[in-house]
Amino acid sequence: MKLTLFRGGVHPPGFKEQSASQGIENAPLPARLYVPLQQHLGAPAQAIVRRGQQVLKGELIGRASGPISAAVHAPTSGTVVAIGKHTAPHPSGLPIETVVIEADGNDTWCELHPCDTPFDLDPDAIAAKVGEAGIVGLGGATFPSAVKLKLKNRNPIHTLIINGGECEPYLTCDDRLMREESVAIVEGVRLMLRALEAQRALVVIEDNKPEAFAAMHAAAEAVSEVEVVQVPSLYPMGSEKQMIETVLGQEVPAGGMSSDLGVVVHNVGTAFAVHRAVRFGEPLIERITTVAGSAIVKPRNLRVRLGTPVEALFAYCGGIKGEPARLLMGGPMMGQVLPNMQVPVVKGSSGILALTAQEVNEQSTANCIRCSRCVRACPVGLVPLEMAGRIRVGDFKGAEAWGLRDCLSCASCSYVCPAHIPLVQFFNHAKGELTARAQADHKAKETRRLAEARSERMERIKAEKAAAAAARKAARAKKAAEEESAAPAGDSETSTEQKETSA
Amino acid sequence: MKSPAAPAPVTAPHAHAPGGVGEIMWTVILALVPALLFGIYMFGWPTLWLVLITLAATLVGEAFALRLVGRPVGPTLGDGSALLTGILLAMTLPPWAPWWVGVVGGLFAILVGKHIFGGLGNNLFNPAMLGRVMLLIAFPLQLTTWPDIAPLHSAAAPSLAESLAITFGGAAIDGVTGASPLGHIKTALTQGIGVSSSAPEVYSFIDGLFGSLRGSLGETSALLVLLGGLWLLYKKVITWEIPVSMLLAVALPATLLHLVDAERYAGPLFHLTTGALMLGAFFIATDMVTSPSSRLGQIVFGAGCGLLVFIIRTWGGFPEGVAFAVLLMNAATPVIDHYTRPRIYGRDRQGKPLNYDSEKEGRS
């Protein structure tokens, strides 16, 4: 297959050897699971259980609300002991609505609805099952998968890209899944193809995962519509737009979606979850998570129930050596700092990392020397040094004119900056600021519009009143004139008085 | 650069490529050391004094300016940027120039060339070249007095005492000076002597390559400068765009005109191995602060530098034009940056979103 590699990109050391050789193991079931009702992009799920209620493994506990939302299920059987705020894996560290389940230890499934002939289902039924199972993008973006499977209604889809790039350092969960569950993944891919009514699927794997490539290649050999493609290891290959550019040679138009090109991208983990959901009726209650970083005693790949506090995973991996400089959820390039160790694993937790100071390599910032390494690293073609220069002086509009809105926040620029300038942090800040300003602007405009409408209304009412009064006056004057003409002369004084009172 | 949002939350990325600003500067310095040492060897003690004085002047200037604006002096001096400016300036001065040339040039380069603009990263012009051009205009005699090659321990070399007299005592050195090869052929042309007869008197390719010709330290061994530059390319401290386009922009017109009229125009090898062209292409024009940031911009910039060098050498009033060429192109850098912005993903060159329909047509 002809590849058109995207511009720029960086080669951070992979550190994948820490965990790549570790086969997927089941993480122990903790005594209590903290299941957030928002583990996806979009509206939070609505809790449908109450305190004290017994739930079975796989039972719906949070219903999707609104068009972009995802259902949440009980990861094990037990009792709902609390529904309330718990720290969530989010940089703000703010608590979100969480269902706390005390495991009864039996791990009893609720009634599932498997399907032995999933390929006889019609496309919308597959998408519906995926939606019911609460599946979201497991690469970390956590966009509800069912919504993406219905994109064919907007624009015909011809190609499904399965993202097995896993370009973030340390993470090997997709690598392991592809090595161990290749057949199941290929079935998931075929089900998604059917749901999308697309013609072909490309499973894209970086060349630093030869075993995964071999396994997937073997599993897809007999399936003509699924092709497995090896691409160079280059961050951010896992970014949807950059992957499309690499394998299809096309760019998603600015402001558009990949489906505008007839392409949809899903993660390999999502394909596996689709297989489990459609064939076995299993909702998404667990995922594979890489626990790694040089501060972890024994890095591993774990099959983790959603809601498991990360400290349980650290404990299972032999604990933490020394003082870790940073605890992360996700990869080091785009992951988030964990506010504490009680944070639960959620649908988007591809990795839990404990990094040493040496790995983080944080240094104080120096002046920009315009070395333009950021320009060469940017996969989008932006000039980060120019944007940062403008943001530094508060010129957000100027930064926007240099393409701020097209920034992916992939952090390649920050990664290479020899002056250690927090470039991507600048851009995220400025994007937030611009959005806030746009909202404030919109609010001001809306307020002005409403105020203008009100004064117009008041004017109109006043005018109507005046018109009515004038009409009344005219009617009276007419009446008076009639009376006057009927009455004898000298009666005019009364009519003048009448006029005054009526006015 | 300080983050506008304080206190900044700890956000991605949580990994960073090795190296820093200091490492870049020190690598460039290291790449210059062979040519610098060779030059000192070729011109003897007075050169060593001049280099040391120039370096001291830039470092003192840097420390003074930093103290003035209340920034920490130690770490910034340690990043090597002022030292690099000093080395580059010293390498473009006549090797036996008096001490005050180094002092005035070094202070001017750092204070006016760099700190007036706000210090490291903010200067529009290459500080070392600004220092050199100021000296050339203010002190044309001292800046165009080129001593003969007199390697240390050779018979022609000045003794330690003589060297002190040359550098600090203003001793006359008329007997042992002459024109640089570029100056010589220029003068000869005005006297109606063609290049084919004037050039061989002062120049041979081998001498130019290995560095036994009159000139500044950076003009002596083109080979050592080239090797240093190639090493920087290998270390990925500089990229190929500026050196290659600059050298080509000198070599191509030189070849062309030489073919047309060999008596009037010197050939490409003469141009490449004389003067400060090699130093300019690999170490001066590639100054990151004062050159464009996009690949295309760098090619335009390098080509502009090269063309200007060729034009000044061939038709200008000065025999050599690297410093002028680089400064002129420095002034053009913001404009080049503006017009050579890379195309953004999903947009055309004008910044408009790509058209879906044309994309689809392209596919079918």
PDB file of C-alpha atoms in Angstrom, chain B residues 96-306:
ATOM      1  CA  TRP B  96      46.317  41.192  14.179  1.00  0.00           C
ATOM      2  CA  ALA B  97      43.774  43.883  14.883  1.00  0.00           C
ATOM      3  CA  PRO B  98      44.514  46.024  17.950  1.00  0.00           C
ATOM      4  CA  TRP B  99      42.916  45.181  21.296  1.00  0.00           C
ATOM      5  CA  TRP B 100      40.352  47.959  21.238  1.00  0.00           C
ATOM      6  CA  VAL B 101      38.830  46.609  18.027  1.00  0.00           C
ATOM      7  CA  GLY B 102      37.883  43.448  19.932  1.00  0.00           C
ATOM      8  CA  VAL B 103      36.589  45.423  22.889  1.00  0.00           C
ATOM      9  CA  VAL B 104      34.497  47.872  20.902  1.00  0.00           C
ATOM     10  CA  GLY B 105      33.221  45.176  18.534  1.00  0.00           C
ATOM     11  CA  GLY B 106      32.384  42.726  21.305  1.00  0.00           C
ATOM     12  CA  LEU B 107      30.550  45.268  23.425  1.00  0.00           C
ATOM     13  CA  PHE B 108      28.680  46.649  20.428  1.00  0.00           C
ATOM     14  CA  ALA B 109      27.651  43.179  19.262  1.00  0.00           C
ATOM     15  CA  ILE B 110      26.246  42.216  22.646  1.00  0.00           C
ATOM     16  CA  LEU B 111      24.795  45.495  23.835  1.00  0.00           C
ATOM     17  CA  VAL B 112      23.471  46.973  20.603  1.00  0.00           C
ATOM     18  CA  GLY B 113      23.189  43.800  18.578  1.00  0.00           C
ATOM     19  CA  LYS B 114      21.421  41.750  21.200  1.00  0.00           C
ATOM     20  CA  HIS B 115      20.338  43.346  24.442  1.00  0.00           C
ATOM     21  CA  ILE B 116      18.788  46.490  22.997  1.00  0.00           C
ATOM     22  CA  PHE B 117      16.266  44.166  21.368  1.00  0.00           C
ATOM     23  CA  GLY B 118      15.550  42.305  24.613  1.00  0.00           C
ATOM     24  CA  GLY B 119      18.306  39.741  24.821  1.00  0.00           C
ATOM     25  CA  LEU B 120      18.639  36.207  23.545  1.00  0.00           C
ATOM     26  CA  GLY B 121      16.057  35.303  20.931  1.00  0.00           C
ATOM     27  CA  ASN B 122      14.719  38.813  20.377  1.00  0.00           C
ATOM     28  CA  ASN B 123      17.391  40.377  18.193  1.00  0.00           C
ATOM     29  CA  LEU B 124      16.578  41.085  14.588  1.00  0.00           C
ATOM     30  CA  PHE B 125      20.184  41.118  13.369  1.00  0.00           C
ATOM     31  CA  ASN B 126      23.025  38.719  13.847  1.00  0.00           C
ATOM     32  CA  PRO B 127      24.965  40.385  16.703  1.00  0.00           C
ATOM     33  CA  ALA B 128      28.411  39.287  15.568  1.00  0.00           C
ATOM     34  CA  MET B 129      27.826  40.593  12.037  1.00  0.00           C
ATOM     35  CA  LEU B 130      26.415  43.835  13.368  1.00  0.00           C
ATOM     36  CA  GLY B 131      29.581  44.249  15.436  1.00  0.00           C
ATOM     37  CA  ARG B 132      31.808  43.513  12.468  1.00  0.00           C
ATOM     38  CA  VAL B 133      30.008  45.854  10.081  1.00  0.00           C
ATOM     39  CA  MET B 134      30.089  48.670  12.629  1.00  0.00           C
ATOM     40  CA  LEU B 135      33.841  48.169  12.973  1.00  0.00           C
ATOM     41  CA  LEU B 136      34.335  48.001   9.222  1.00  0.00           C
ATOM     42  CA  ILE B 137      32.532  51.279   8.693  1.00  0.00           C
ATOM     43  CA  ALA B 138      34.017  53.064  11.699  1.00  0.00           C
ATOM     44  CA  PHE B 139      37.590  51.743  11.450  1.00  0.00           C
ATOM     45  CA  PRO B 140      38.108  50.750   7.814  1.00  0.00           C
ATOM     46  CA  LEU B 141      41.914  50.822   8.057  1.00  0.00           C
ATOM     47  CA  GLN B 142      42.199  48.437  11.010  1.00  0.00           C
ATOM     48  CA  LEU B 143      39.544  46.176   9.521  1.00  0.00           C
ATOM     49  CA  THR B 144      41.272  45.786   6.175  1.00  0.00           C
ATOM     50  CA  THR B 145      44.838  45.242   7.310  1.00  0.00           C
ATOM     51  CA  TRP B 146      45.544  41.609   6.627  1.00  0.00           C
ATOM     52  CA  PRO B 147      48.806  40.173   7.999  1.00  0.00           C
ATOM     53  CA  ASP B 148      50.740  37.507   6.145  1.00  0.00           C
ATOM     54  CA  ILE B 149      50.495  33.941   7.290  1.00  0.00           C
ATOM     55  CA  ALA B 150      53.032  33.469  10.069  1.00  0.00           C
ATOM     56  CA  PRO B 151      52.478  30.177  11.870  1.00  0.00           C
ATOM     57  CA  LEU B 152      53.574  29.866  15.478  1.00  0.00           C
ATOM     58  CA  HIS B 153      57.250  28.872  15.764  1.00  0.00           C
ATOM     59  CA  SER B 154      57.917  29.832  12.162  1.00  0.00           C
ATOM     60  CA  ALA B 155      60.609  32.351  11.338  1.00  0.00           C
ATOM     61  CA  ALA B 156      58.075  34.965  10.325  1.00  0.00           C
ATOM     62  CA  ALA B 157      56.059  34.609  13.523  1.00  0.00           C
ATOM     63  CA  PRO B 158      56.200  37.556  15.932  1.00  0.00           C
ATOM     64  CA  SER B 159      57.717  36.772  19.301  1.00  0.00           C
ATOM     65  CA  LEU B 160      55.642  37.034  22.483  1.00  0.00           C
ATOM     66  CA  ALA B 161      56.951  40.539  23.103  1.00  0.00           C
ATOM     67  CA  GLU B 162      56.351  41.613  19.514  1.00  0.00           C
ATOM     68  CA  SER B 163      52.878  40.185  19.659  1.00  0.00           C
ATOM     69  CA  LEU B 164      52.040  42.255  22.723  1.00  0.00           C
ATOM     70  CA  ALA B 165      53.305  45.327  20.894  1.00  0.00           C
ATOM     71  CA  ILE B 166      51.108  44.493  17.890  1.00  0.00           C
ATOM     72  CA  THR B 167      47.947  43.925  19.888  1.00  0.00           C
ATOM     73  CA  PHE B 168      48.342  46.437  22.719  1.00  0.00           C
ATOM     74  CA  GLY B 169      51.039  48.835  21.572  1.00  0.00           C
ATOM     75  CA  GLY B 170      49.760  49.751  18.160  1.00  0.00           C
ATOM     76  CA  ALA B 171      53.027  48.619  16.544  1.00  0.00           C
ATOM     77  CA  ALA B 172      53.108  49.156  12.817  1.00  0.00           C
ATOM     78  CA  ILE B 173      52.792  45.907  10.861  1.00  0.00           C
ATOM     79  CA  ASP B 174      52.945  47.350   7.372  1.00  0.00           C
ATOM     80  CA  GLY B 175      55.818  45.237   6.187  1.00  0.00           C
ATOM     81  CA  VAL B 176      53.997  41.976   6.634  1.00  0.00           C
ATOM     82  CA  THR B 177      50.537  42.723   5.299  1.00  0.00           C
ATOM     83  CA  GLY B 178      48.793  42.530   2.011  1.00  0.00           C
ATOM     84  CA  ALA B 179      45.370  42.176   0.471  1.00  0.00           C
ATOM     85  CA  SER B 180      43.110  39.217   0.914  1.00  0.00           C
ATOM     86  CA  PRO B 181      42.587  37.214  -2.294  1.00  0.00           C
ATOM     87  CA  LEU B 182      39.126  38.757  -2.827  1.00  0.00           C
ATOM     88  CA  GLY B 183      40.577  42.239  -2.338  1.00  0.00           C
ATOM     89  CA  HIS B 184      43.510  41.494  -4.578  1.00  0.00           C
ATOM     90  CA  ILE B 185      41.511  40.418  -7.618  1.00  0.00           C
ATOM     91  CA  LYS B 186      39.108  43.327  -7.116  1.00  0.00           C
ATOM     92  CA  THR B 187      41.976  45.831  -7.129  1.00  0.00           C
ATOM     93  CA  ALA B 188      43.580  44.085 -10.079  1.00  0.00           C
ATOM     94  CA  LEU B 189      40.368  44.325 -12.083  1.00  0.00           C
ATOM     95  CA  THR B 190      40.243  48.068 -11.541  1.00  0.00           C
ATOM     96  CA  GLN B 191      43.765  48.192 -12.958  1.00  0.00           C
ATOM     97  CA  GLY B 192      42.676  46.200 -15.978  1.00  0.00           C
ATOM     98  CA  ILE B 193      44.318  42.964 -14.875  1.00  0.00           C
ATOM     99  CA  GLY B 194      42.130  39.935 -15.508  1.00  0.00           C
ATOM    100  CA  VAL B 195      41.234  37.297 -12.956  1.00  0.00           C
ATOM    101  CA  SER B 196      43.230  34.629 -14.742  1.00  0.00           C
ATOM    102  CA  SER B 197      46.447  36.509 -14.092  1.00  0.00           C
ATOM    103  CA  SER B 198      45.641  38.150 -10.732  1.00  0.00           C
ATOM    104  CA  ALA B 199      44.128  35.199  -8.905  1.00  0.00           C
ATOM    105  CA  PRO B 200      47.093  32.808  -9.182  1.00  0.00           C
ATOM    106  CA  GLU B 201      49.339  35.447  -7.598  1.00  0.00           C
ATOM    107  CA  VAL B 202      47.520  35.178  -4.265  1.00  0.00           C
ATOM    108  CA  TYR B 203      45.353  32.112  -4.454  1.00  0.00           C
ATOM    109  CA  SER B 204      45.416  28.426  -5.120  1.00  0.00           C
ATOM    110  CA  PHE B 205      42.539  26.049  -4.492  1.00  0.00           C
ATOM    111  CA  ILE B 206      44.603  23.921  -2.115  1.00  0.00           C
ATOM    112  CA  ASP B 207      45.666  26.982  -0.099  1.00  0.00           C
ATOM    113  CA  GLY B 208      42.085  28.186   0.070  1.00  0.00           C
ATOM    114  CA  LEU B 209      40.857  24.807   1.172  1.00  0.00           C
ATOM    115  CA  PHE B 210      43.463  24.226   3.855  1.00  0.00           C
ATOM    116  CA  GLY B 211      43.866  27.799   4.911  1.00  0.00           C
ATOM    117  CA  SER B 212      47.214  29.339   4.122  1.00  0.00           C
ATOM    118  CA  LEU B 213      45.805  32.545   2.675  1.00  0.00           C
ATOM    119  CA  ARG B 214      45.504  35.990   4.142  1.00  0.00           C
ATOM    120  CA  GLY B 215      42.214  36.764   5.787  1.00  0.00           C
ATOM    121  CA  SER B 216      40.407  36.545   9.081  1.00  0.00           C
ATOM    122  CA  LEU B 217      40.460  33.365  11.176  1.00  0.00           C
ATOM    123  CA  GLY B 218      37.149  32.208   9.760  1.00  0.00           C
ATOM    124  CA  GLU B 219      38.404  32.795   6.250  1.00  0.00           C
ATOM    125  CA  THR B 220      41.501  30.686   6.444  1.00  0.00           C
ATOM    126  CA  SER B 221      40.614  27.020   6.342  1.00  0.00           C
ATOM    127  CA  ALA B 222      37.456  26.520   4.338  1.00  0.00           C
ATOM    128  CA  LEU B 223      37.863  22.806   4.917  1.00  0.00           C
ATOM    129  CA  LEU B 224      37.855  22.961   8.716  1.00  0.00           C
ATOM    130  CA  VAL B 225      34.839  25.282   8.695  1.00  0.00           C
ATOM    131  CA  LEU B 226      33.082  22.964   6.276  1.00  0.00           C
ATOM    132  CA  LEU B 227      33.816  19.922   8.437  1.00  0.00           C
ATOM    133  CA  GLY B 228      32.505  21.758  11.502  1.00  0.00           C
ATOM    134  CA  GLY B 229      29.374  22.655   9.575  1.00  0.00           C
ATOM    135  CA  LEU B 230      28.854  19.097   8.380  1.00  0.00           C
ATOM    136  CA  TRP B 231      29.206  17.914  11.952  1.00  0.00           C
ATOM    137  CA  LEU B 232      26.464  20.374  12.985  1.00  0.00           C
ATOM    138  CA  LEU B 233      24.267  18.983  10.243  1.00  0.00           C
ATOM    139  CA  TYR B 234      24.958  15.484  11.499  1.00  0.00           C
ATOM    140  CA  LYS B 235      24.120  16.545  15.059  1.00  0.00           C
ATOM    141  CA  LYS B 236      20.890  18.090  13.710  1.00  0.00           C
ATOM    142  CA  VAL B 237      21.733  21.436  15.283  1.00  0.00           C
ATOM    143  CA  ILE B 238      21.399  23.110  11.891  1.00  0.00           C
ATOM    144  CA  THR B 239      19.519  21.931   8.828  1.00  0.00           C
ATOM    145  CA  TRP B 240      20.659  21.788   5.227  1.00  0.00           C
ATOM    146  CA  GLU B 241      18.381  24.471   3.791  1.00  0.00           C
ATOM    147  CA  ILE B 242      20.356  27.641   4.534  1.00  0.00           C
ATOM    148  CA  PRO B 243      23.924  26.382   3.880  1.00  0.00           C
ATOM    149  CA  VAL B 244      23.021  24.540   0.693  1.00  0.00           C
ATOM    150  CA  SER B 245      20.931  27.318  -0.801  1.00  0.00           C
ATOM    151  CA  MET B 246      23.509  29.946   0.172  1.00  0.00           C
ATOM    152  CA  LEU B 247      26.467  28.071  -1.317  1.00  0.00           C
ATOM    153  CA  LEU B 248      24.501  27.266  -4.457  1.00  0.00           C
ATOM    154  CA  ALA B 249      23.405  30.867  -4.851  1.00  0.00           C
ATOM    155  CA  VAL B 250      27.073  31.850  -4.966  1.00  0.00           C
ATOM    156  CA  ALA B 251      28.358  28.903  -6.966  1.00  0.00           C
ATOM    157  CA  LEU B 252      25.707  28.904  -9.711  1.00  0.00           C
ATOM    158  CA  PRO B 253      25.985  32.544 -10.826  1.00  0.00           C
ATOM    159  CA  ALA B 254      29.767  32.317 -10.414  1.00  0.00           C
ATOM    160  CA  THR B 255      29.902  29.284 -12.712  1.00  0.00           C
ATOM    161  CA  LEU B 256      27.619  30.888 -15.235  1.00  0.00           C
ATOM    162  CA  LEU B 257      29.452  34.196 -15.425  1.00  0.00           C
ATOM    163  CA  HIS B 258      32.845  32.524 -15.313  1.00  0.00           C
ATOM    164  CA  LEU B 259      31.860  30.547 -18.393  1.00  0.00           C
ATOM    165  CA  VAL B 260      30.778  33.745 -20.096  1.00  0.00           C
ATOM    166  CA  ASP B 261      33.867  35.786 -19.219  1.00  0.00           C
ATOM    167  CA  ALA B 262      36.642  34.056 -17.275  1.00  0.00           C
ATOM    168  CA  GLU B 263      38.784  37.200 -17.239  1.00  0.00           C
ATOM    169  CA  ARG B 264      36.172  39.309 -15.528  1.00  0.00           C
ATOM    170  CA  TYR B 265      34.577  36.765 -13.204  1.00  0.00           C
ATOM    171  CA  ALA B 266      36.277  34.334 -10.825  1.00  0.00           C
ATOM    172  CA  GLY B 267      35.117  30.719 -10.862  1.00  0.00           C
ATOM    173  CA  PRO B 268      32.949  28.931  -8.286  1.00  0.00           C
ATOM    174  CA  LEU B 269      35.832  27.171  -6.517  1.00  0.00           C
ATOM    175  CA  PHE B 270      37.562  30.502  -5.941  1.00  0.00           C
ATOM    176  CA  HIS B 271      34.382  31.917  -4.421  1.00  0.00           C
ATOM    177  CA  LEU B 272      33.677  28.885  -2.254  1.00  0.00           C
ATOM    178  CA  THR B 273      37.162  28.710  -0.750  1.00  0.00           C
ATOM    179  CA  THR B 274      37.882  32.392  -0.209  1.00  0.00           C
ATOM    180  CA  GLY B 275      36.452  34.926   2.166  1.00  0.00           C
ATOM    181  CA  ALA B 276      33.967  34.089   4.885  1.00  0.00           C
ATOM    182  CA  LEU B 277      31.512  32.263   2.658  1.00  0.00           C
ATOM    183  CA  MET B 278      31.868  28.835   4.298  1.00  0.00           C
ATOM    184  CA  LEU B 279      31.694  30.363   7.777  1.00  0.00           C
ATOM    185  CA  GLY B 280      28.713  32.438   6.701  1.00  0.00           C
ATOM    186  CA  ALA B 281      26.843  29.546   5.172  1.00  0.00           C
ATOM    187  CA  PHE B 282      27.245  27.128   8.072  1.00  0.00           C
ATOM    188  CA  PHE B 283      27.648  29.322  11.142  1.00  0.00           C
ATOM    189  CA  ILE B 284      26.391  32.844  10.542  1.00  0.00           C
ATOM    190  CA  ALA B 285      23.388  32.700   8.225  1.00  0.00           C
ATOM    191  CA  THR B 286      22.199  29.643  10.155  1.00  0.00           C
ATOM    192  CA  ASP B 287      21.829  31.702  13.340  1.00  0.00           C
ATOM    193  CA  MET B 288      18.361  30.536  14.371  1.00  0.00           C
ATOM    194  CA  VAL B 289      17.258  33.740  16.003  1.00  0.00           C
ATOM    195  CA  THR B 290      17.712  35.846  12.904  1.00  0.00           C
ATOM    196  CA  SER B 291      16.711  33.449  10.134  1.00  0.00           C
ATOM    197  CA  PRO B 292      13.233  32.360   8.980  1.00  0.00           C
ATOM    198  CA  SER B 293      11.454  29.489  10.639  1.00  0.00           C
ATOM    199  CA  SER B 294       9.881  27.583   7.761  1.00  0.00           C
ATOM    200  CA  ARG B 295      11.804  25.297   5.427  1.00  0.00           C
ATOM    201  CA  LEU B 296      10.854  27.314   2.361  1.00  0.00           C
ATOM    202  CA  GLY B 297      11.673  30.539   4.170  1.00  0.00           C
ATOM    203  CA  GLN B 298      15.113  29.209   5.007  1.00  0.00           C
ATOM    204  CA  ILE B 299      15.779  28.308   1.392  1.00  0.00           C
ATOM    205  CA  VAL B 300      14.728  31.793   0.283  1.00  0.00           C
ATOM    206  CA  PHE B 301      16.854  33.319   3.024  1.00  0.00           C
ATOM    207  CA  GLY B 302      19.944  31.269   2.188  1.00  0.00           C
ATOM    208  CA  ALA B 303      19.603  31.949  -1.521  1.00  0.00           C
ATOM    209  CA  GLY B 304      19.211  35.659  -0.791  1.00  0.00           C
ATOM    210  CA  CYS B 305      22.352  35.663   1.335  1.00  0.00           C
ATOM    211  CA  GLY B 306      24.320  33.829  -1.338  1.00  0.00           C
TER     212      GLY B 306
END
